[in-house]
PDB file of C-alpha atoms in Angstrom:
ATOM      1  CA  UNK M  21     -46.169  25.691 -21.278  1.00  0.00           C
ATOM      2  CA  UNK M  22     -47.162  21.700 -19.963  1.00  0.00           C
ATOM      3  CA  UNK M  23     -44.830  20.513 -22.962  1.00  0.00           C
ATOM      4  CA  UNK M  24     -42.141  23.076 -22.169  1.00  0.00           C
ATOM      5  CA  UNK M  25     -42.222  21.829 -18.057  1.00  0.00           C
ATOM      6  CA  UNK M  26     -42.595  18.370 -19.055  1.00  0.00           C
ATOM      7  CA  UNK M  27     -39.158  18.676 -21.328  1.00  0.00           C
ATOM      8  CA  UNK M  28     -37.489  20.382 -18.634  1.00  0.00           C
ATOM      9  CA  UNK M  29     -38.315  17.830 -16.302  1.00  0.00           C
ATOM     10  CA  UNK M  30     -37.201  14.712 -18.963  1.00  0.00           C
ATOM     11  CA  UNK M  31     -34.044  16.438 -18.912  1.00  0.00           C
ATOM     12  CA  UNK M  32     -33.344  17.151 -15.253  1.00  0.00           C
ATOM     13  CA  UNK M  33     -34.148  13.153 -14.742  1.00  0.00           C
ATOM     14  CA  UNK M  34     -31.931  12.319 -17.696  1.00  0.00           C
ATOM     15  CA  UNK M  35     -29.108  14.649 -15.722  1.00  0.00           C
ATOM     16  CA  UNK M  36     -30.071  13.049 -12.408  1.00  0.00           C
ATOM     17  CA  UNK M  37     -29.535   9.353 -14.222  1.00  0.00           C
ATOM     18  CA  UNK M  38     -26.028  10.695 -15.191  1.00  0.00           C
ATOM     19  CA  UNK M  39     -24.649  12.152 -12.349  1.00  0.00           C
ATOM     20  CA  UNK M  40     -25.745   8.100 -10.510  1.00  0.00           C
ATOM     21  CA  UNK M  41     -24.304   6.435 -13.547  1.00  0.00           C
ATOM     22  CA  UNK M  42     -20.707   5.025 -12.783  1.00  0.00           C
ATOM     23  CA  UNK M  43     -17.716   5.543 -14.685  1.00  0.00           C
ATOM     24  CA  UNK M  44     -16.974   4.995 -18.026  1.00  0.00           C
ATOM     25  CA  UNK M  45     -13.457   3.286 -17.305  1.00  0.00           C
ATOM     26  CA  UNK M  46     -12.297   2.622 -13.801  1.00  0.00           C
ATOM     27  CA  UNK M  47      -8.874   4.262 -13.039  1.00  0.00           C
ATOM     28  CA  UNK M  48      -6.464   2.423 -11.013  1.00  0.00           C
ATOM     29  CA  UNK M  49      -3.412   3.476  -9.097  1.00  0.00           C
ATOM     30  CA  UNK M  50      -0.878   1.601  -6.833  1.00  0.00           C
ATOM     31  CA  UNK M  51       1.982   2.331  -4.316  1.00  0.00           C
ATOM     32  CA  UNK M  52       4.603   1.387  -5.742  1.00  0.00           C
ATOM     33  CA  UNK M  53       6.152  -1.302  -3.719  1.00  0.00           C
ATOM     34  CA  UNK M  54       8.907  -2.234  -6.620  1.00  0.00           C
ATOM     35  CA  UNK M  55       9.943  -1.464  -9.565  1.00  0.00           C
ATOM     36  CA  UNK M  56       7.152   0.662 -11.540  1.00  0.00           C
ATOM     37  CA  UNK M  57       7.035  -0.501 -14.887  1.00  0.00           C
ATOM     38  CA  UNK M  58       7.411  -4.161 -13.691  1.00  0.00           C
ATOM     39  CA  UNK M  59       4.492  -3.877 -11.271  1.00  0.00           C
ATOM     40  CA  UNK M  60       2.302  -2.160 -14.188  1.00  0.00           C
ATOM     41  CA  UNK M  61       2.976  -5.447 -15.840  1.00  0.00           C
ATOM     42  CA  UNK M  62       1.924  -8.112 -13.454  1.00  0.00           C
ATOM     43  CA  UNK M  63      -0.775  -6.254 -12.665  1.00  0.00           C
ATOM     44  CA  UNK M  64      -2.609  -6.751 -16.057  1.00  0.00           C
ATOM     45  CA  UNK M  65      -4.518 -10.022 -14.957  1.00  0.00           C
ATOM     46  CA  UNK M  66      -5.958  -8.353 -11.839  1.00  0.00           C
ATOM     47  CA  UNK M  67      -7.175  -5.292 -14.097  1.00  0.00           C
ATOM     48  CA  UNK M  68      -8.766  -8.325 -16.115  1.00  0.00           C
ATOM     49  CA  UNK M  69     -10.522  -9.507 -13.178  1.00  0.00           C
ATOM     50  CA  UNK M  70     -11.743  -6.360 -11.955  1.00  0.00           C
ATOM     51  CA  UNK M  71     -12.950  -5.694 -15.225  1.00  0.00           C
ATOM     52  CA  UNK M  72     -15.261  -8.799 -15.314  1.00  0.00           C
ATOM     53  CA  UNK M  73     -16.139  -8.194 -11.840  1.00  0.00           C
ATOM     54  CA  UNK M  74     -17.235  -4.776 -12.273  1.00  0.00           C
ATOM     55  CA  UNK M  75     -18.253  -4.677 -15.922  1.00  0.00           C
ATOM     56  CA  UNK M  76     -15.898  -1.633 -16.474  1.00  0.00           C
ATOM     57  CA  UNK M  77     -13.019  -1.284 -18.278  1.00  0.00           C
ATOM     58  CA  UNK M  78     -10.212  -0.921 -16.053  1.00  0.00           C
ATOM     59  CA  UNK M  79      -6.988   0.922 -16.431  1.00  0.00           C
ATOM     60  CA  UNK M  80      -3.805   0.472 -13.528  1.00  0.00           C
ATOM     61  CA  UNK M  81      -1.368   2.948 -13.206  1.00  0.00           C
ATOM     62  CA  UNK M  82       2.092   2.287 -11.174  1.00  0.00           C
ATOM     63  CA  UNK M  83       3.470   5.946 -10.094  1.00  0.00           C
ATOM     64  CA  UNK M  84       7.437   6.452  -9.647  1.00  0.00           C
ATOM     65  CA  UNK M  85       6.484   7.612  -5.705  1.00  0.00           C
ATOM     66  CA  UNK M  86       3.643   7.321  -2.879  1.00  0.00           C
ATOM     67  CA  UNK M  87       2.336  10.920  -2.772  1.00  0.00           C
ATOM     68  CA  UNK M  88       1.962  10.803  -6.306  1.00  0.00           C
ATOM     69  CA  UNK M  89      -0.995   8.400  -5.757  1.00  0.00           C
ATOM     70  CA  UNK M  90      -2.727  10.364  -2.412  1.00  0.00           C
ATOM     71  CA  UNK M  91      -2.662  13.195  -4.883  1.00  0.00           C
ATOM     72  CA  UNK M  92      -4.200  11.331  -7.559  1.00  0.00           C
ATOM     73  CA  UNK M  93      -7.026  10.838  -5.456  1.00  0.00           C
ATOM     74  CA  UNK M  94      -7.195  14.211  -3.768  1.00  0.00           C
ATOM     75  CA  UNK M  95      -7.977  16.025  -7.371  1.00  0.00           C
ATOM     76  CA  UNK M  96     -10.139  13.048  -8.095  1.00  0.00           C
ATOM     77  CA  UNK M  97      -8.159  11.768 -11.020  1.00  0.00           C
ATOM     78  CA  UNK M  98      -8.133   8.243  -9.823  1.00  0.00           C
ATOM     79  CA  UNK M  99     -11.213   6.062  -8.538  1.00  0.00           C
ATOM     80  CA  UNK M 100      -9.192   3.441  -6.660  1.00  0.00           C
ATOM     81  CA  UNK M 101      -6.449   3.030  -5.142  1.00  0.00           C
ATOM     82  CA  UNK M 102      -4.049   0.639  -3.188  1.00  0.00           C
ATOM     83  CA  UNK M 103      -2.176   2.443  -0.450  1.00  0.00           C
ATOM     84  CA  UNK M 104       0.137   1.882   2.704  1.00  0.00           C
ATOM     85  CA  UNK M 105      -1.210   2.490   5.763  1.00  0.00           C
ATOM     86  CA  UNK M 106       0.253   5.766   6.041  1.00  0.00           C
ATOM     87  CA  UNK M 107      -0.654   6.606   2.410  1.00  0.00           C
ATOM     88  CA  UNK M 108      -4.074   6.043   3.886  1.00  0.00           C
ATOM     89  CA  UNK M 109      -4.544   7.839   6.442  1.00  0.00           C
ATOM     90  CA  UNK M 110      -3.389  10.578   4.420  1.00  0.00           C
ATOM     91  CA  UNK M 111      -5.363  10.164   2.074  1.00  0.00           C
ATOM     92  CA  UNK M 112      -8.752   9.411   4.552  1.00  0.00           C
ATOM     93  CA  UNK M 113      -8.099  13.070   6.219  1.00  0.00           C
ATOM     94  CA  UNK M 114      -7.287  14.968   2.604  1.00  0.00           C
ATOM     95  CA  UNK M 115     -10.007  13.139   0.704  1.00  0.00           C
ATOM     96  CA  UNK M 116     -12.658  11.112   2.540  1.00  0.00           C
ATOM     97  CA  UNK M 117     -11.278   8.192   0.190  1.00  0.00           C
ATOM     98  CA  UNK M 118     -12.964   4.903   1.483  1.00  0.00           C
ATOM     99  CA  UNK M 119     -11.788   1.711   3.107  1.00  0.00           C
ATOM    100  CA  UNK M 120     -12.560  -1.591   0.614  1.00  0.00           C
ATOM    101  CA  UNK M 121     -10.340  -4.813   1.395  1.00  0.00           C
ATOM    102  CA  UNK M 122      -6.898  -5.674   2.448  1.00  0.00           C
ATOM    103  CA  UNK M 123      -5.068  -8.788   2.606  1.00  0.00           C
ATOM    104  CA  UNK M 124      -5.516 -10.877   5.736  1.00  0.00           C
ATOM    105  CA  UNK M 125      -2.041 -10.031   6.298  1.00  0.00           C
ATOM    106  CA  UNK M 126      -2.558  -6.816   6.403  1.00  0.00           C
ATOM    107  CA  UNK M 127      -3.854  -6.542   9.714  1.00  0.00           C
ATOM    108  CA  UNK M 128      -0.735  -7.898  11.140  1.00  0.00           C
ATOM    109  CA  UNK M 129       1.795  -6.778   9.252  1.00  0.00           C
ATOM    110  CA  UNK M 130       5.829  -6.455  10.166  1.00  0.00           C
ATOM    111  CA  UNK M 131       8.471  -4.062   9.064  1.00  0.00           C
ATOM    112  CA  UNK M 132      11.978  -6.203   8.881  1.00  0.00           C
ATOM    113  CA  UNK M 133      15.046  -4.590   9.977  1.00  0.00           C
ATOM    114  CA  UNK M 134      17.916  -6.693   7.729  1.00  0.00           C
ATOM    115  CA  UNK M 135      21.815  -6.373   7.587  1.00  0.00           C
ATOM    116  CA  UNK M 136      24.730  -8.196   5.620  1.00  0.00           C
ATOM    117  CA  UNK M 137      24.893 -11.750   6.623  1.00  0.00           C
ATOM    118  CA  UNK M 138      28.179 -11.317   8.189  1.00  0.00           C
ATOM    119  CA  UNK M 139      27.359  -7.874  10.215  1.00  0.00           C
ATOM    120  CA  UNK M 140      28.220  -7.442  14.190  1.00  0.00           C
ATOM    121  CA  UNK M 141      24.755  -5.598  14.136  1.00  0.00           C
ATOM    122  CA  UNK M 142      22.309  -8.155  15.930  1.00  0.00           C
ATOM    123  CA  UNK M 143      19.750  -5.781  17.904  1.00  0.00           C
ATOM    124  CA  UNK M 144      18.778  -2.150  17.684  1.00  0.00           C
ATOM    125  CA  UNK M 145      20.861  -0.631  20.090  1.00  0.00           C
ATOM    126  CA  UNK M 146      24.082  -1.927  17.324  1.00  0.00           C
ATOM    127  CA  UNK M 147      22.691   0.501  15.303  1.00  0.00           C
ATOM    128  CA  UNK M 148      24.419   3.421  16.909  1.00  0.00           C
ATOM    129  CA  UNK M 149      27.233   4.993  14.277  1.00  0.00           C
ATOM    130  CA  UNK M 150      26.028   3.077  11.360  1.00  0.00           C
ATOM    131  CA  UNK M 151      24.748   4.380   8.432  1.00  0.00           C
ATOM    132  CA  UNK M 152      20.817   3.237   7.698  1.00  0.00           C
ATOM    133  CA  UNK M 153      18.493   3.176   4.840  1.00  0.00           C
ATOM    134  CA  UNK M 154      14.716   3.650   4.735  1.00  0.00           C
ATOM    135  CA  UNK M 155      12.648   3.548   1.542  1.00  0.00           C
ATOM    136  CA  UNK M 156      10.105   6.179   0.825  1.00  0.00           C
ATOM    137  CA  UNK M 157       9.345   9.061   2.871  1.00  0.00           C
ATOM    138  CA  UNK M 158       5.947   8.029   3.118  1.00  0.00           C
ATOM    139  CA  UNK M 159       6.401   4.362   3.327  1.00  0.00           C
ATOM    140  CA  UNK M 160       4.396   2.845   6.197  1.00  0.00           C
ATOM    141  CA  UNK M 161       6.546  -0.503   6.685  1.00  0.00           C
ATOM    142  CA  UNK M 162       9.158   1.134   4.877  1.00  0.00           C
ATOM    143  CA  UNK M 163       9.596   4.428   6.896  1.00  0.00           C
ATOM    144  CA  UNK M 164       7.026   5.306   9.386  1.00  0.00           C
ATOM    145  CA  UNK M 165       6.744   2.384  11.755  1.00  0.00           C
ATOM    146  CA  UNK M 166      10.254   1.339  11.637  1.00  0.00           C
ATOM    147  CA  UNK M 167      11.401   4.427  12.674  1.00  0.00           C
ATOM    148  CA  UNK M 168       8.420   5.002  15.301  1.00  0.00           C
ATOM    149  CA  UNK M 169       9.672   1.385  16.699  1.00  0.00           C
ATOM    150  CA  UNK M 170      13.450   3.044  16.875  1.00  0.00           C
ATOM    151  CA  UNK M 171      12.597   5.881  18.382  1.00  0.00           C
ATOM    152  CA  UNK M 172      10.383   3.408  20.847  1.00  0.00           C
ATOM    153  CA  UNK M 173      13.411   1.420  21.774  1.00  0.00           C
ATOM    154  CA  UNK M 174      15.814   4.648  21.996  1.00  0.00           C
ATOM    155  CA  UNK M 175      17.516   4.066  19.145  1.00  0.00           C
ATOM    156  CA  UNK M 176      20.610   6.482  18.729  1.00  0.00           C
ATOM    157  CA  UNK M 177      18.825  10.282  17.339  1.00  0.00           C
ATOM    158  CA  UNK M 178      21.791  10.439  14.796  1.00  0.00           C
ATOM    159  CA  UNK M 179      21.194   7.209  12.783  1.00  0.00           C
ATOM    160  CA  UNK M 180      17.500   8.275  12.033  1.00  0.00           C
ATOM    161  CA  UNK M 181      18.723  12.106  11.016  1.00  0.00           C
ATOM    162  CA  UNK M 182      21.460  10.503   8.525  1.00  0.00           C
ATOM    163  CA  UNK M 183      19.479   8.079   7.189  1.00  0.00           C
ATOM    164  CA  UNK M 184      18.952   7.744   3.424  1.00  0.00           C
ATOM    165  CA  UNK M 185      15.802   7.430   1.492  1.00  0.00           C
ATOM    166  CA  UNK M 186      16.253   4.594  -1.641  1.00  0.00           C
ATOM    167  CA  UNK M 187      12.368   5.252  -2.635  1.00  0.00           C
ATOM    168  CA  UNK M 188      11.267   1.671  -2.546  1.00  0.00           C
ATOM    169  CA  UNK M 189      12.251  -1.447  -0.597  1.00  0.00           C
ATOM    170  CA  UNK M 190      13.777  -3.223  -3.009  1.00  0.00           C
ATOM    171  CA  UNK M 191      16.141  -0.427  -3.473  1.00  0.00           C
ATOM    172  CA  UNK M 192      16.705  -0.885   0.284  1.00  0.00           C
ATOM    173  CA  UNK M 193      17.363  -4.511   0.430  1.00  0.00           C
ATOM    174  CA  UNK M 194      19.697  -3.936  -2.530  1.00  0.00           C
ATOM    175  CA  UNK M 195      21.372  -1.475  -0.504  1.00  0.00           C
ATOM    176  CA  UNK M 196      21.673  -3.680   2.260  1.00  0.00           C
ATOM    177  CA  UNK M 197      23.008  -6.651  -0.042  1.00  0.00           C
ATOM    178  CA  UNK M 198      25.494  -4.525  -1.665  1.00  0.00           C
ATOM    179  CA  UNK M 199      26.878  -3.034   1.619  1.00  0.00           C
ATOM    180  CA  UNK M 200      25.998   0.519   0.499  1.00  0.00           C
ATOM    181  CA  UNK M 201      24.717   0.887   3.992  1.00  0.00           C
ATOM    182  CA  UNK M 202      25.013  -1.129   7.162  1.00  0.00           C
ATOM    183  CA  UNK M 203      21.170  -1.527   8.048  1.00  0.00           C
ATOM    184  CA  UNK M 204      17.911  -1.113   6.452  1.00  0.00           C
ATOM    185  CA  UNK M 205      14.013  -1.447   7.306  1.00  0.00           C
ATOM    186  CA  UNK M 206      11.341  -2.757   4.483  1.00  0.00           C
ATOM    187  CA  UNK M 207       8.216  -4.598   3.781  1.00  0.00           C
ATOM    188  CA  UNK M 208       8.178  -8.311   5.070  1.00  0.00           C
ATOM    189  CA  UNK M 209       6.183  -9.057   2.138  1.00  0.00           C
ATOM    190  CA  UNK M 210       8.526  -7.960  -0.500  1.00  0.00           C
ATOM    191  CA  UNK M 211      11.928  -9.301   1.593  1.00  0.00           C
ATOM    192  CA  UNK M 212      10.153 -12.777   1.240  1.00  0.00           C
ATOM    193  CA  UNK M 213       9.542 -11.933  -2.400  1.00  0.00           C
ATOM    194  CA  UNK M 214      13.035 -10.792  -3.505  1.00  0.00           C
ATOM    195  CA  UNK M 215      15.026 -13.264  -1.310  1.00  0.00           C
ATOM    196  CA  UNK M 216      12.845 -16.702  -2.327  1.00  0.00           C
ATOM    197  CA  UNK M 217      12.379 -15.235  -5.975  1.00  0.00           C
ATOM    198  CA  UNK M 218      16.021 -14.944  -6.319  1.00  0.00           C
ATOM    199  CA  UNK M 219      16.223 -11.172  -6.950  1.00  0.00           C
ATOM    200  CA  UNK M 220      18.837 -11.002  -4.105  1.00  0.00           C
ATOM    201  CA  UNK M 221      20.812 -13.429  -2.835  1.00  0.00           C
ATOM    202  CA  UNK M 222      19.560 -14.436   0.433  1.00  0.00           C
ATOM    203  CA  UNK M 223      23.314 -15.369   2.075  1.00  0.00           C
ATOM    204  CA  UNK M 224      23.899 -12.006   1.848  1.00  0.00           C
ATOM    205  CA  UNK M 225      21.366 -10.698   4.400  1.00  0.00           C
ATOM    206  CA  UNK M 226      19.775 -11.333   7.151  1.00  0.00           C
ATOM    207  CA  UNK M 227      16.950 -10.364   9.289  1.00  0.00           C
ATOM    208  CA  UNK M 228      18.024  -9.031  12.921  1.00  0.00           C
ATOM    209  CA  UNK M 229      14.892  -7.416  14.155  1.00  0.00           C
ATOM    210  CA  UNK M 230      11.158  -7.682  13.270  1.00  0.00           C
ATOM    211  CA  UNK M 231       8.264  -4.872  14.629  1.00  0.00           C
ATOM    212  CA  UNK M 232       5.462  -5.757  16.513  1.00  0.00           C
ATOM    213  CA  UNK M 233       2.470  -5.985  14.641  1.00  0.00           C
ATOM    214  CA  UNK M 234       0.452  -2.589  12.424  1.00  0.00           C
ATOM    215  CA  UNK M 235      -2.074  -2.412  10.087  1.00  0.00           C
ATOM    216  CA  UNK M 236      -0.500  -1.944   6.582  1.00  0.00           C
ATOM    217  CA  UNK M 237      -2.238  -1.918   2.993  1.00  0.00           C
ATOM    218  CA  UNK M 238      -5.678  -1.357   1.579  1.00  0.00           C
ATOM    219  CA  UNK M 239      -7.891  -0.545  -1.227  1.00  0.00           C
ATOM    220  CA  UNK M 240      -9.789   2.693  -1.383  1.00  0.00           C
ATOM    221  CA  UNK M 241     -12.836   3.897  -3.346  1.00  0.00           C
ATOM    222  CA  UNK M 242     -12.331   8.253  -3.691  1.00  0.00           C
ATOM    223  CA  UNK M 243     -15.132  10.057  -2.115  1.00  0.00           C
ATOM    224  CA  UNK M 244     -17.393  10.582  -5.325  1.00  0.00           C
ATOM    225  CA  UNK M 245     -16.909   6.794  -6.626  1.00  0.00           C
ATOM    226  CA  UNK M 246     -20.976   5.793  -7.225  1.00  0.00           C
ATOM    227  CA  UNK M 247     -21.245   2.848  -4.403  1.00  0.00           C
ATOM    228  CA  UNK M 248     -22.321  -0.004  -6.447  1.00  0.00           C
ATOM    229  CA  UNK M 249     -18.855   0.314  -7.961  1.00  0.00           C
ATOM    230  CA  UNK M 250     -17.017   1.051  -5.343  1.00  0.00           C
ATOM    231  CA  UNK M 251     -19.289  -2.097  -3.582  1.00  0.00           C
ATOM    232  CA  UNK M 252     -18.560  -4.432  -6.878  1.00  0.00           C
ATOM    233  CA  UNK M 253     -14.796  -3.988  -6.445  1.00  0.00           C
ATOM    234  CA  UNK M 254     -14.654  -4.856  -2.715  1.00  0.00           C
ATOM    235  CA  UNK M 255     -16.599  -7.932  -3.716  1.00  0.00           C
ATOM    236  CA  UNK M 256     -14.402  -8.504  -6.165  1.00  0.00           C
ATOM    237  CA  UNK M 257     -11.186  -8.573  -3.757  1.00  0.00           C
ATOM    238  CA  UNK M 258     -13.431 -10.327  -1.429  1.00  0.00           C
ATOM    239  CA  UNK M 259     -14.284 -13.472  -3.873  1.00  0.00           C
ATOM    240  CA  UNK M 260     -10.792 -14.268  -4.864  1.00  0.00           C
ATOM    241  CA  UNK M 261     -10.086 -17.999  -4.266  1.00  0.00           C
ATOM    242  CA  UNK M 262      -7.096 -19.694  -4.379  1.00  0.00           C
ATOM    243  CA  UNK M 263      -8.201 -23.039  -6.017  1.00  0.00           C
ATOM    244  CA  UNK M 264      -8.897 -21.210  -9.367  1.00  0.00           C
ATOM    245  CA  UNK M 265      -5.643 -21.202 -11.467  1.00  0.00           C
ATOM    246  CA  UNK M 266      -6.401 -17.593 -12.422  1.00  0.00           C
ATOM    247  CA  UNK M 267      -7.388 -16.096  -9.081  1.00  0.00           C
ATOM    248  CA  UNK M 268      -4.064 -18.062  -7.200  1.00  0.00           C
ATOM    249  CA  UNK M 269      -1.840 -16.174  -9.903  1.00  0.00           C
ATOM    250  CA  UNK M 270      -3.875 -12.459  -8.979  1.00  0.00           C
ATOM    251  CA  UNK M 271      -3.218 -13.420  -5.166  1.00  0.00           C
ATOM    252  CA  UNK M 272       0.518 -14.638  -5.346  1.00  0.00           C
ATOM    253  CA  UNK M 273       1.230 -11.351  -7.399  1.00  0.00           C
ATOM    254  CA  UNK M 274      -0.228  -9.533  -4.783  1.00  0.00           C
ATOM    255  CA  UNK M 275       1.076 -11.618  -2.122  1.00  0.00           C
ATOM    256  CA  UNK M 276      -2.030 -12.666  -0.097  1.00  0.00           C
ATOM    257  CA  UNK M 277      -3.565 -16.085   0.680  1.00  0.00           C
ATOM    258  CA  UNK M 278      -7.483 -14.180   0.823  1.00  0.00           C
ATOM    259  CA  UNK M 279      -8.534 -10.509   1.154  1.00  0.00           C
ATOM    260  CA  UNK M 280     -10.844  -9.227   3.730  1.00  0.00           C
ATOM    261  CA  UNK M 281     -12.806  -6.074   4.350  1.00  0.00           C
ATOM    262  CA  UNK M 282     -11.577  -3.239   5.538  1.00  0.00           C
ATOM    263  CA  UNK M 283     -12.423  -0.614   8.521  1.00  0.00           C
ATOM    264  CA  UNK M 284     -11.136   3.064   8.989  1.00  0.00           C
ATOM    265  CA  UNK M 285     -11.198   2.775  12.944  1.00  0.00           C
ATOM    266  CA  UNK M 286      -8.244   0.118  12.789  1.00  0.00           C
ATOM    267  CA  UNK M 287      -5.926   2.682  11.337  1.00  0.00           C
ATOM    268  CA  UNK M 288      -5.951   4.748  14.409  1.00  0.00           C
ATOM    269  CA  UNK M 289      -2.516   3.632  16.375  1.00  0.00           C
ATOM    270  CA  UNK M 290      -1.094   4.640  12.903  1.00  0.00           C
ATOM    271  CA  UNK M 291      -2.701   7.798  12.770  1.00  0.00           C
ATOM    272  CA  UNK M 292      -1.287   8.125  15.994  1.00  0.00           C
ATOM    273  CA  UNK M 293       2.329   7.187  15.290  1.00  0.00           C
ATOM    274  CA  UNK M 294       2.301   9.389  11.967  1.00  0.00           C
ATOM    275  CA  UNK M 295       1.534  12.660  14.163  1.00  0.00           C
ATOM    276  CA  UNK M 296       3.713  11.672  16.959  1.00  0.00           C
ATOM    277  CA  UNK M 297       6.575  12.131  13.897  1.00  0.00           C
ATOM    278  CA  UNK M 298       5.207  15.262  13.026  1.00  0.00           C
ATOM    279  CA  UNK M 299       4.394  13.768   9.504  1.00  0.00           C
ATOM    280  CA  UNK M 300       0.330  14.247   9.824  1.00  0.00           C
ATOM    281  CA  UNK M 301      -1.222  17.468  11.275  1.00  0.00           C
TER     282      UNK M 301
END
């Protein structure tokens, strides 16, 4: 009987040890911003960093769309993920998924609204009768805040209710560039990208209006992640530095200059704005 409880309780202690133990690779997802496949790519030296950092092997996965992501994380099949601020909120009300780190620039971020270089449209209110592009649905810089700051400044019902969808703001700039529509609204991050990177030519758009500032991307832990990982990746995000070679080519992929932590409560005006479109309940 002592040797039979005594097993028992080896066994319930080995369980216990198991269920505190973290996981045996760490599964990545991201937003994707761009192209899929190429992001997937230029990722790899941040999954080797993370890896280091965390002592895990670690996996990154670039979905074709947002919600694919928020759902990844819903039915727990991803640990962490980098998400938009809508994405997030999402995400924080389905899931309990917790805030890591974000870029510094992050926390005042900017939607741009561009047009063709040679376009009459110069404010807002030009917008009226012209044909407009946002990317995804569920695109904070790309969708939700833009069009919260049109319908702010009155902008004309009928241009949001036409507008197309491209799924990613690169397709939108693209659109822009090749006059496929007369206006668009994406990322500032990713205009700066494609227009000093050469992926479109910069004399053929321009910026006419820029949001006030929102709180944009972040990292998240899911709910069950064990802490000390979930703790050893925000580090990790935390501790990139610029003057080493490798770290400044993880950080210019990912567009920041230094990452700091993040906090749920700072996401609130965006909560806010999402149910105001009737796009969080």
């Amino acid at each position: 009987m002592v040797r039979a409880m005594r097993t028992a309780i080896l066994l319930l202690c080995l369980a216990l040890a198991c269920s505190k133990s973290g996981p045996s690779t760490l599964r990545v997802s991201m937003i994707p911003t761009t192209d899929p496949g190429k992001a997937t790519r230029e990722m790899q030296p941040l999954a080797d960093y993370l890896t280091k950092k965390t002592s895990v092997p670690v996996q990154i996965t670039v979905p074709t769309n947002y919600a694919a992501v928020v759902e990844a994380l819903v039915n727990d099949q991803v640990d962490i993920g980098h998400l938009g601020g809508f994405t997030y909120v999402q995400a924080s009300k389905r899931a309990g998924v917790k805030p890591l780190a974000q870029r510094e620039r992050d926390r005042e971020f900017h939607s741009f609204f561009v047009t063709q270089r040679g376009s009459p449209i110069q404010s807002l209110a030009d917008l009226k009768g012209r044909s407009f592009a946002f990317g995804d649905v569920n695109s904070t810089s790309g969708h939700l805040m833009p069009e919260y700051f049109m319908r702010e400044n009155k902008v004309d019902p009928d241009v949001i209710a036409k507008a197309i969808y491209t799924g990613g703001h690169d397709a939108t700039l693209l659109a822009v560039a090749n006059a496929k529509v007369d206006a668009g609204a994406l990322d500032e991050a990713v205009f700066q990208r494609l227009t000093t990177q050469g992926k479109v030519d910069p004399s053929k758009v321009r910026v006419f209006c820029t949001t006030p500032p929102f709180f944009d991307y972040v990292w998240v832990a899911r709910k069950g992640l064990d802490g000390k990982t979930a703790d050893a990746v925000r580090d990790a995000f935390l501790s990139l530095d610029s003057k080493d070679p490798q770290q400044k080519q993880i950080l210019e992929t990912l567009a920041a200059s230094k990452y700091v932590a993040a906090n749920d409560a700072d996401y609130d005006k965006l909560r806010q704005a999402a149910v105001q479109a009737g796009l969080l309940k």
